[in-house]
């Protein structure tokens, strides 16, 4: 099966730099992959599109060297099966609060005996290769989002679930769950301490840990802490930021 570059980066102790696609555009997906991101994540939770466009967005990403990932909209067995069958090499699942949520997620992602994924890999087979069934459980990445205080409280139970590779931190929803407005400083109130606690639990347990970063200061701080995956904002944030700085320069 085609190797998962994100697993190779763990062995090399190098962070994966992940792009985040919120637009329904194969062109933008392809451009982000061509830019050299290690992975591009199609965001089905907040992206402006539905399930039907996932195969074509994954085709665009997989015309580049970037690993095609999807954040599913919810912890749904049927949707996760379909997304993997469309050729995703990893799933980021929002709002995992406890062991049962994590078990349900893994059940959808892994073939038996580890899980209960149904067989019909469709485009996954084309992208992955003819030994897809034998190698998929060890190749595809499963990341549970911790983004509530309940998830933080249950982090060790969640990390205990066999077949789960690790955690992806959602700082905005985590802030809301702590009574803090989203989109502010990652270090606001107890938010920074909580994020560092999640990272510490994952690293102590030798589990994968990634995070969505609202700005470059946060991305650099997370890189210093040795996280496995850094997402420096979504596609629209990248466009806005570069457009804003070019405009400001020419208006000087
Ligand atoms: C969050 O910060 O809550 C996220 O889900 C990041 O996309
Ligand atoms: Mg979130």
Short mmCIF file of N, CA and C in Angstrom, two decimals, residues 4 6 18-21 39-47 49-51 53-59 61 67-74 79-94 105 109 123 140-145 168 229:
data_model
loop_
_atom_site.label_atom_id
_atom_site.label_comp_id
_atom_site.label_asym_id
_atom_site.label_seq_id
_atom_site.Cartn_x
_atom_site.Cartn_y
_atom_site.Cartn_z
N UNK A 4 1.99 6.03 4.25
CA UNK A 4 1.44 7.27 4.77
C UNK A 4 2.60 8.14 5.24
N UNK A 6 2.73 10.79 6.75
CA UNK A 6 2.61 11.35 8.10
C UNK A 6 3.22 10.40 9.13
N UNK A 18 0.17 20.85 7.99
CA UNK A 18 -1.11 20.44 7.41
C UNK A 18 -1.90 21.66 6.93
N UNK A 19 -2.42 21.59 5.70
CA UNK A 19 -3.30 22.66 5.21
C UNK A 19 -4.75 22.26 5.47
N UNK A 20 -5.63 23.25 5.50
CA UNK A 20 -7.02 23.02 5.93
C UNK A 20 -7.95 23.61 4.87
N UNK A 21 -8.74 22.77 4.22
CA UNK A 21 -9.56 23.21 3.10
C UNK A 21 -11.01 23.45 3.52
N UNK A 39 0.19 17.44 4.29
CA UNK A 39 -1.18 16.91 4.18
C UNK A 39 -2.12 18.07 3.93
N UNK A 40 -3.26 17.74 3.32
CA UNK A 40 -4.35 18.72 3.17
C UNK A 40 -5.59 18.07 3.74
N UNK A 41 -6.24 18.76 4.69
CA UNK A 41 -7.45 18.21 5.33
C UNK A 41 -8.69 18.88 4.75
N UNK A 42 -9.56 18.05 4.22
CA UNK A 42 -10.86 18.51 3.72
C UNK A 42 -11.80 18.61 4.93
N UNK A 43 -12.31 19.82 5.20
CA UNK A 43 -13.09 20.03 6.42
C UNK A 43 -14.59 19.90 6.15
N UNK A 44 -15.10 18.71 6.44
CA UNK A 44 -16.54 18.46 6.22
C UNK A 44 -17.40 19.01 7.35
N UNK A 45 -16.78 19.40 8.45
CA UNK A 45 -17.59 19.91 9.57
C UNK A 45 -17.99 21.37 9.31
N UNK A 46 -17.01 22.21 8.98
CA UNK A 46 -17.32 23.63 8.78
C UNK A 46 -17.05 24.10 7.35
N UNK A 47 -16.51 23.24 6.49
CA UNK A 47 -16.26 23.61 5.09
C UNK A 47 -17.59 23.83 4.38
N UNK A 49 -19.33 22.79 1.91
CA UNK A 49 -19.68 21.74 0.94
C UNK A 49 -20.17 20.51 1.70
N UNK A 50 -20.69 19.55 0.95
CA UNK A 50 -21.19 18.31 1.56
C UNK A 50 -20.40 17.10 1.11
N UNK A 51 -20.88 15.93 1.52
CA UNK A 51 -20.19 14.65 1.25
C UNK A 51 -19.92 14.39 -0.23
N UNK A 53 -18.89 16.07 -2.66
CA UNK A 53 -17.69 16.60 -3.35
C UNK A 53 -16.40 16.03 -2.78
N UNK A 54 -16.51 15.22 -1.71
CA UNK A 54 -15.29 14.69 -1.08
C UNK A 54 -14.42 13.90 -2.07
N UNK A 55 -14.98 12.97 -2.86
CA UNK A 55 -14.09 12.22 -3.78
C UNK A 55 -13.31 13.13 -4.72
N UNK A 56 -13.96 14.17 -5.28
CA UNK A 56 -13.21 15.00 -6.24
C UNK A 56 -12.17 15.88 -5.53
N UNK A 57 -12.47 16.33 -4.30
CA UNK A 57 -11.45 17.10 -3.56
C UNK A 57 -10.25 16.21 -3.22
N UNK A 58 -10.53 14.96 -2.86
CA UNK A 58 -9.43 14.04 -2.55
C UNK A 58 -8.63 13.71 -3.81
N UNK A 59 -9.31 13.63 -4.96
CA UNK A 59 -8.58 13.40 -6.22
C UNK A 59 -7.61 14.55 -6.48
N UNK A 61 -6.22 16.57 -4.28
CA UNK A 61 -5.08 16.51 -3.33
C UNK A 61 -4.13 15.39 -3.74
N UNK A 67 -0.65 14.24 1.72
CA UNK A 67 -1.55 13.17 2.16
C UNK A 67 -2.98 13.73 2.26
N UNK A 68 -3.95 13.02 1.70
CA UNK A 68 -5.34 13.50 1.75
C UNK A 68 -6.03 13.08 3.05
N UNK A 69 -6.43 14.06 3.86
CA UNK A 69 -7.13 13.80 5.12
C UNK A 69 -8.51 14.44 5.07
N UNK A 70 -9.40 13.96 5.95
CA UNK A 70 -10.73 14.57 6.05
C UNK A 70 -11.08 14.75 7.52
N UNK A 71 -11.60 15.95 7.85
CA UNK A 71 -12.28 16.06 9.14
C UNK A 71 -13.76 15.79 8.86
N UNK A 72 -14.29 14.71 9.46
CA UNK A 72 -15.69 14.37 9.23
C UNK A 72 -16.58 15.37 9.98
N UNK A 73 -17.86 15.42 9.58
CA UNK A 73 -18.77 16.37 10.21
C UNK A 73 -19.16 15.91 11.61
N UNK A 74 -19.21 14.60 11.78
CA UNK A 74 -19.60 14.03 13.09
C UNK A 74 -19.13 12.59 13.14
N UNK A 79 -20.79 7.66 7.33
CA UNK A 79 -20.03 8.71 6.66
C UNK A 79 -18.52 8.43 6.70
N UNK A 80 -18.04 7.94 7.83
CA UNK A 80 -16.60 7.67 7.94
C UNK A 80 -16.21 6.53 7.00
N UNK A 81 -17.04 5.50 6.90
CA UNK A 81 -16.78 4.41 5.94
C UNK A 81 -16.66 4.98 4.52
N UNK A 82 -17.61 5.82 4.16
CA UNK A 82 -17.65 6.40 2.80
C UNK A 82 -16.42 7.28 2.53
N UNK A 83 -16.04 8.07 3.53
CA UNK A 83 -14.89 8.98 3.36
C UNK A 83 -13.61 8.16 3.13
N UNK A 84 -13.44 7.10 3.92
CA UNK A 84 -12.25 6.26 3.74
C UNK A 84 -12.31 5.56 2.38
N UNK A 85 -13.49 5.12 1.98
CA UNK A 85 -13.63 4.48 0.67
C UNK A 85 -13.30 5.45 -0.46
N UNK A 86 -13.46 6.75 -0.19
CA UNK A 86 -13.13 7.78 -1.20
C UNK A 86 -11.63 8.05 -1.29
N UNK A 87 -10.84 7.43 -0.40
CA UNK A 87 -9.38 7.56 -0.52
C UNK A 87 -8.73 8.44 0.53
N UNK A 88 -9.43 8.76 1.61
CA UNK A 88 -8.77 9.53 2.68
C UNK A 88 -7.73 8.65 3.36
N UNK A 89 -6.58 9.27 3.69
CA UNK A 89 -5.51 8.53 4.39
C UNK A 89 -5.51 8.80 5.89
N UNK A 90 -6.49 9.55 6.33
CA UNK A 90 -6.62 9.80 7.76
C UNK A 90 -7.92 10.53 8.02
N UNK A 91 -8.45 10.31 9.23
CA UNK A 91 -9.70 10.99 9.62
C UNK A 91 -9.45 11.74 10.92
N UNK A 92 -9.91 12.98 10.95
CA UNK A 92 -9.93 13.77 12.19
C UNK A 92 -11.41 13.87 12.58
N UNK A 93 -11.74 13.36 13.77
CA UNK A 93 -13.15 13.30 14.16
C UNK A 93 -13.44 14.30 15.28
N UNK A 94 -14.38 15.23 15.04
CA UNK A 94 -14.64 16.27 16.06
C UNK A 94 -15.33 15.72 17.30
N UNK A 105 -15.63 5.76 17.02
CA UNK A 105 -14.82 6.32 15.92
C UNK A 105 -13.90 5.24 15.33
N UNK A 109 -13.40 3.20 11.51
CA UNK A 109 -12.17 3.41 10.72
C UNK A 109 -11.39 2.13 10.43
N UNK A 123 -12.34 4.07 -4.36
CA UNK A 123 -11.17 4.87 -4.74
C UNK A 123 -9.99 4.67 -3.80
N UNK A 140 -3.75 4.01 7.69
CA UNK A 140 -4.63 5.18 7.83
C UNK A 140 -4.53 5.75 9.24
N UNK A 141 -4.52 7.07 9.33
CA UNK A 141 -4.34 7.75 10.61
C UNK A 141 -5.71 8.10 11.22
N UNK A 142 -5.87 7.81 12.51
CA UNK A 142 -7.14 8.13 13.20
C UNK A 142 -6.85 9.11 14.33
N UNK A 143 -7.38 10.31 14.21
CA UNK A 143 -7.15 11.34 15.23
C UNK A 143 -8.49 11.81 15.81
N UNK A 144 -8.62 11.70 17.12
CA UNK A 144 -9.82 12.12 17.83
C UNK A 144 -9.64 13.57 18.26
N UNK A 145 -10.61 14.41 17.96
CA UNK A 145 -10.48 15.80 18.40
C UNK A 145 -10.86 15.93 19.86
N UNK A 168 -6.19 15.35 17.97
CA UNK A 168 -6.05 16.63 17.28
C UNK A 168 -6.81 17.64 18.12
N UNK A 229 1.72 17.40 14.38
CA UNK A 229 1.03 18.04 13.25
C UNK A 229 0.64 19.47 13.62
#
